[in-house]
Coordinates of C-alpha atoms in Angstrom, one line a residue:
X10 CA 3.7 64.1 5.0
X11 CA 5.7 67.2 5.9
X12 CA 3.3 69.5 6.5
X13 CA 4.1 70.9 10.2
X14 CA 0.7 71.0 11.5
X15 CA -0.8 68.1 10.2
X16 CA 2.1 65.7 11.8
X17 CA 1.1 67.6 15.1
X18 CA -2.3 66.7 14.9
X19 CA -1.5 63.3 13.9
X20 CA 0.7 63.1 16.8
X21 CA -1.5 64.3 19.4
X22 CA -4.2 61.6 18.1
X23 CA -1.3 58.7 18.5
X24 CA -1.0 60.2 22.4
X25 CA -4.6 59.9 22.8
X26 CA -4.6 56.6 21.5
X27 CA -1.3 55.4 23.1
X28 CA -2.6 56.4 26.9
X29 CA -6.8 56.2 26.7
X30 CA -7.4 53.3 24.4
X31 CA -3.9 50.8 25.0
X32 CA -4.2 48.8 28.3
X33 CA -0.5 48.8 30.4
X34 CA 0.2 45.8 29.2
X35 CA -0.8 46.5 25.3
X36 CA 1.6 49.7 25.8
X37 CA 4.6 47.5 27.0
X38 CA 4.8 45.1 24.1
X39 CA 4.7 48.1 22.0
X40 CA 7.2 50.6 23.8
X41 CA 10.2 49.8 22.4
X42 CA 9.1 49.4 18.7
X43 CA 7.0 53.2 18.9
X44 CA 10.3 54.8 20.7
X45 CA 12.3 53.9 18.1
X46 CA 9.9 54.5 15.2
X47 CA 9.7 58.5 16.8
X48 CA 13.2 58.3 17.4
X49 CA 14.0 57.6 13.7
X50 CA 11.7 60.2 13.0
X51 CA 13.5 62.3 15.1
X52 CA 16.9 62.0 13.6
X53 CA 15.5 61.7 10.0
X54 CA 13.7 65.4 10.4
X55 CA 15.8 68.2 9.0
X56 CA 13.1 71.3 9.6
X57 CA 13.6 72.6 13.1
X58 CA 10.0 72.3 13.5
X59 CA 9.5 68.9 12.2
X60 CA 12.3 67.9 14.7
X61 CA 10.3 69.6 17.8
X62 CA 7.2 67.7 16.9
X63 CA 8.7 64.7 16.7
X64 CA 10.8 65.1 20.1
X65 CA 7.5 66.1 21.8
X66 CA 5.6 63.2 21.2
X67 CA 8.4 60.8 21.8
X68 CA 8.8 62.8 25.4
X69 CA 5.2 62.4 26.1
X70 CA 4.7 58.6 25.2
X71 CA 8.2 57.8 26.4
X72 CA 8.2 54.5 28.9
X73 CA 11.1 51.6 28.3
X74 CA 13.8 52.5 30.6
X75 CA 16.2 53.0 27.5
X76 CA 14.3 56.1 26.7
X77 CA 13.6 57.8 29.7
X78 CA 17.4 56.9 30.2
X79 CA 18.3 58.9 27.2
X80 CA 15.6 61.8 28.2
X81 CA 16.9 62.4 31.3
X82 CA 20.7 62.8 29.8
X83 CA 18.9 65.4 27.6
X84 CA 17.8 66.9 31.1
X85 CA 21.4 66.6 32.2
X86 CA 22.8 68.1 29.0
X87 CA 25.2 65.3 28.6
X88 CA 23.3 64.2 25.4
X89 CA 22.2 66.5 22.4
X90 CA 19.6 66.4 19.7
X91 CA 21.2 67.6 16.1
X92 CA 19.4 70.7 15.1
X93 CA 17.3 71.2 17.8
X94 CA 18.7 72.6 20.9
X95 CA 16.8 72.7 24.1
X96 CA 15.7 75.6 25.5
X97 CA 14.4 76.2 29.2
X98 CA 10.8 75.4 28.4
X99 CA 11.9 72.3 26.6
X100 CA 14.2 71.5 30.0
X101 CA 11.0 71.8 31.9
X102 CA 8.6 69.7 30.0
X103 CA 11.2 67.2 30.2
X104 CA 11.7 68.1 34.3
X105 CA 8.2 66.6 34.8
X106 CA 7.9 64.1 32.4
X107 CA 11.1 62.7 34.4
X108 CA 9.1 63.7 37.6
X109 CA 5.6 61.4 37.2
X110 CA 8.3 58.7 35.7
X111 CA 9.5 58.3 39.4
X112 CA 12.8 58.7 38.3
X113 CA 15.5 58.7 41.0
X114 CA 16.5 61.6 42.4
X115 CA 13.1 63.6 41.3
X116 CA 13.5 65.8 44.1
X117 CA 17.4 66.9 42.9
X118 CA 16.1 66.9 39.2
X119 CA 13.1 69.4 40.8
X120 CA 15.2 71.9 42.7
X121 CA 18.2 71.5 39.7
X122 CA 15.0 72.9 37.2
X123 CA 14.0 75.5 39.4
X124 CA 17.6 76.6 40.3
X125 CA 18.1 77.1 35.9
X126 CA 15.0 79.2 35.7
X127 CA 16.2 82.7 35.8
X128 CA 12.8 84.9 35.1
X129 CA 11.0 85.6 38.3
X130 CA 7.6 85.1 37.4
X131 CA 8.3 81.8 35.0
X132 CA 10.5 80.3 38.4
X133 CA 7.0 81.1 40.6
X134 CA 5.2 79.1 38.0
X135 CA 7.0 76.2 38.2
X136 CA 7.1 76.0 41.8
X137 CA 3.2 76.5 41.8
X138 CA 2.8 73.5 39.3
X139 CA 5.7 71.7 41.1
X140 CA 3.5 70.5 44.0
X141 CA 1.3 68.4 41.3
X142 CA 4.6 66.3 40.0
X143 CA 5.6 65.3 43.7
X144 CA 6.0 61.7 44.0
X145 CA 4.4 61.9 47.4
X146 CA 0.7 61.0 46.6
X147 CA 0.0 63.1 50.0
X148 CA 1.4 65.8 48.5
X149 CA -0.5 65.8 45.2
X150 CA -3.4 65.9 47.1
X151 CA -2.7 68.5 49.1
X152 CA -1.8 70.7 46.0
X153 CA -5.1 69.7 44.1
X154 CA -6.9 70.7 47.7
X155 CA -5.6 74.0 47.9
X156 CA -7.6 74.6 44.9
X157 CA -10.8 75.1 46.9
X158 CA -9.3 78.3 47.1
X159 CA -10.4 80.7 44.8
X160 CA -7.2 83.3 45.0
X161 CA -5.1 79.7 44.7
X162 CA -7.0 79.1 41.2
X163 CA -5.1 83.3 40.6
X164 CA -2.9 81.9 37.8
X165 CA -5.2 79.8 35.8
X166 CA -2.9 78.6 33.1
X167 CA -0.9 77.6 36.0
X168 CA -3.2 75.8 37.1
X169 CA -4.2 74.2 34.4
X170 CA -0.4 72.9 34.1
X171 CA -0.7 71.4 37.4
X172 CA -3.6 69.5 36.6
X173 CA -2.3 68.0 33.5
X174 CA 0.6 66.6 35.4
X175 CA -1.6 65.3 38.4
X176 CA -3.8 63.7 36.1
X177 CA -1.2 62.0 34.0
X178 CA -1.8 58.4 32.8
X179 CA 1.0 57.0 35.1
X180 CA -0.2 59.2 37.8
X181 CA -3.8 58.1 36.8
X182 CA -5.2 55.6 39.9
X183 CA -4.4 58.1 42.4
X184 CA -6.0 61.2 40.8
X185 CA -8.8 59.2 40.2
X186 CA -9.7 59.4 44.3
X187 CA -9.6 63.2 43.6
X188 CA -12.1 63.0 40.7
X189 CA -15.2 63.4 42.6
X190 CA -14.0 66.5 44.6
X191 CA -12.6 68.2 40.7
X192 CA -16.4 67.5 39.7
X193 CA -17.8 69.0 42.4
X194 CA -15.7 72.6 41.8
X195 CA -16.8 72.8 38.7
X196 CA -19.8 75.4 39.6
X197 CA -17.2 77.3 41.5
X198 CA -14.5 76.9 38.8
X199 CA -17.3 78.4 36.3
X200 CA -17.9 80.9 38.3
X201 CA -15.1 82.7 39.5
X202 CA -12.8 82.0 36.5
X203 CA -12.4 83.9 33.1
X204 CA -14.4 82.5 30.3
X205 CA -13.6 79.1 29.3
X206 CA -11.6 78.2 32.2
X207 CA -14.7 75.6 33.2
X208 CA -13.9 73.7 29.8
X209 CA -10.3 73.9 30.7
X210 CA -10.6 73.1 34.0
X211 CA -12.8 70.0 32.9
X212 CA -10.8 69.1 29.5
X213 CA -7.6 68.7 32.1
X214 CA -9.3 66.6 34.8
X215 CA -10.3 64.2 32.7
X216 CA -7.1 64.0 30.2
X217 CA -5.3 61.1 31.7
X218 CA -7.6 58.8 32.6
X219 CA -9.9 55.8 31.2
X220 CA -11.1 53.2 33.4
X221 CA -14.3 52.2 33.6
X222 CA -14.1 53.7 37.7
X223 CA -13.7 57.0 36.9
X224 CA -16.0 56.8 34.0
X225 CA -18.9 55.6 36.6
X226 CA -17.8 58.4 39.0
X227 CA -18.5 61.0 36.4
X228 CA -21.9 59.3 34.8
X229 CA -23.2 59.8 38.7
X230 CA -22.2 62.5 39.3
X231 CA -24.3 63.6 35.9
X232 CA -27.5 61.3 37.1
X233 CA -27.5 62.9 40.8
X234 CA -27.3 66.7 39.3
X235 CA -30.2 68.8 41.1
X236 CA -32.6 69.8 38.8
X237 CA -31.4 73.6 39.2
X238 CA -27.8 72.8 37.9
X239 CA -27.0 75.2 35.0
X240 CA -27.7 73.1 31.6
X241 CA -24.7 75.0 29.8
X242 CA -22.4 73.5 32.4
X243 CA -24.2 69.9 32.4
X244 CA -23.8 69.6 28.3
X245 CA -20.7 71.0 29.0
X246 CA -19.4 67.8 31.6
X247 CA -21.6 65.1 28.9
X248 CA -19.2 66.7 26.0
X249 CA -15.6 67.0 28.0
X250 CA -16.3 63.2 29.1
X251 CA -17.5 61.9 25.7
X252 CA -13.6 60.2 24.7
X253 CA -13.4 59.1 28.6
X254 CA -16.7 56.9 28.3
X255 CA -15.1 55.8 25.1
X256 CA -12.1 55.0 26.3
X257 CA -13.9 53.0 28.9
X258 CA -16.1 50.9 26.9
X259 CA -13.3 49.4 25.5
X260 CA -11.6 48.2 28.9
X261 CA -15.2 47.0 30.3
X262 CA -14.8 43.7 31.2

């Protein structure tokens, strides 16, 4: 297949599958073998936007040391991918996928990003999502509680960055201790922000995660709703968690 848009979607459905329905340890005997199948791709592409696809998903799923090695001499620009130069949003993307695989030096690699971003208002965004990639759990939480805020949830595409990264697979087990508290915004969320930013807002919550504990934190929250809780937004939580409770059927004991 070389039909652009297809691949993508195929690829997104590999990065659901590789995250929500592999267990750690089903991820680590395959790492090495789905790396270099992407990375063939990769080299093999010869369409610019082939190549980008490719890239992408081997960023996202990216986990043997070898590859996040060779990721974060992209990063450093002493490596280069033929035909497809990297461009500061590609430099970012790969910033925090560096950043929530506890690299060393995520810090350095943090201020370096920031410090290459020239445009004022694309250099306040990253330093808005920034606070969700910290490897200091604290600090994740205090970024995520800040959110109570309504003039914090301004820029909601921001924040909607920032919860992709806090809710990351690796980052996972922590976030999951926030769950309860994103549930509970959601009435606020809904009401304050621009349409759809409540299935946003939900769609990025949830996106990492797939244990059966987070799964049970959501279906009570739904059983305890007051009887007075909008429906639209109820349906709306029973449809964002549908793959989650998947997900989680498959790693019940």
């Amino acid at each position: 297949e070389r039909d652009v848009q297809l691949i993508g979607e195929w690829l997104d459905d590999l990065n659901i599958v590789w995250w929500r329905f592999l267990t750690p340890a089903q991820r680590a005997q395959r790492a090495s073998d789905l790396e270099a199948l992407l990375r063939g791709r990769l080299d093999a592409a010869t369409e610019p936007g082939l190549k980008s696809a490719w890239f992408a998903a081997l960023r996202n799923v990216a986990t043997t040391p070898e590859t996040v090695a060779w990721l974060r001499a992209l990063w450093q620009r002493e490596a280069t991918i033929a035909g497809l130069p990297l461009v500061e949003a590609d430099e970012t993307a790969l910033a925090y996928a560096l950043a929530v695989r506890s690299v060393e030096g995520e810090q350095r690699l943090l201020d370096e990003q920031r410090d290459r971003i020239s445009n004022p208002d694309r250099k306040a965004r990253f330093e808005f999502v920034r606070g969700a990639t910290s490897a200091d759990a604290g600090e994740r939480e205090r970024w995520f509680r800040a959110l109570e805020d309504p003039a914090a949830r301004r820029h909601e595409t921001w924040v909607l960055e920032g919860l992709r990264v806090l809710n990351h697979p690796l980052r996972a087990d922590h976030a999951a201790a926030l769950m309860p508290k994103a549930l509970d915004m959601l009435l606020e969320v809904h009401r304050t922000g621009a349409l759809l930013f409540d299935a946003n807002w939900m769609r990025d919550i949830l996106r990492g995660h797939s244990s059966p504990k987070v799964a049970a934190t959501v279906s009570s929250f739904i059983d305890n709703l007051p009887a007075d809780y909008p429906p639209r937004i109820r349906a709306l939580i029973l449809q964002s968690s549908d793959l989650l409770m998947r997900a989680a059927r498959t790693r019940a004991p």
